[in-house]
Amino acid sequence: MSESSGARRPVVQPPDDQSSPKAVATWVYILQALSFILGVTSILGVILNYLRLDEARGTWVESHFVWQIRTFWFQLLWGIVGLITSVVLIGFVVWGVVYFWTLYRVVKGWLNLADDRPMYAEI
């Protein structure tokens, strides 16, 4: 039996090359946001960034990976500085600044990603 001429198979479009890195960047922003509640999820996010960075190279999403990686490392660095200086109470101010700086970077990055915009003019 043959198919009738009126029945057509759906055309399958190949996946967009940037959809996978964009999905990874989305998950990393989710993990970074969850770190405000759970604390350690940003570690999983940066590991995911490093594991999938090669897939994002040369795409506009690469700037998000770089943004996320830098967010993690600067947050860690200043968190440690805050811990060391908390003995003289300055560390609590440092932690407050780091908290809001990280919140800003997660929100700004996620909004740019949702609008399909890179984080930087140049990478």
Coordinates of C-alpha atoms in Angstrom, one line a residue, residues 25-26 28-36 64 67-68 71 98-119:
A25 CA 23.9 28.7 29.8
T26 CA 20.3 28.8 30.9
V28 CA 24.0 27.6 34.7
Y29 CA 22.0 30.8 35.4
I30 CA 19.4 28.6 37.2
L31 CA 22.2 26.9 39.2
Q32 CA 23.7 30.3 40.1
A33 CA 20.3 31.6 41.1
L34 CA 19.7 28.5 43.3
S35 CA 23.0 29.1 45.0
F36 CA 21.4 32.0 46.8
H64 CA 27.6 34.2 28.6
W67 CA 30.4 36.0 32.1
Q68 CA 29.2 33.0 34.3
T71 CA 31.0 35.6 38.1
V98 CA 29.2 40.3 46.8
Y99 CA 25.6 39.2 47.3
F100 CA 24.1 42.1 45.3
W101 CA 26.8 42.1 42.7
T102 CA 26.2 38.4 42.0
L103 CA 22.4 38.9 41.9
Y104 CA 22.9 41.7 39.4
R105 CA 25.2 39.6 37.2
V106 CA 22.8 36.6 37.2
V107 CA 19.7 38.7 36.4
K108 CA 21.5 40.8 33.7
G109 CA 23.0 37.7 32.1
W110 CA 19.8 35.7 32.1
L111 CA 17.8 38.6 30.6
N112 CA 20.4 39.1 27.8
L113 CA 20.4 35.3 27.2
A114 CA 16.6 35.3 26.9
D115 CA 16.8 38.1 24.4
D116 CA 19.5 36.3 22.4
R117 CA 22.0 39.0 23.1
P118 CA 25.7 38.5 24.0
M119 CA 27.1 39.9 27.2

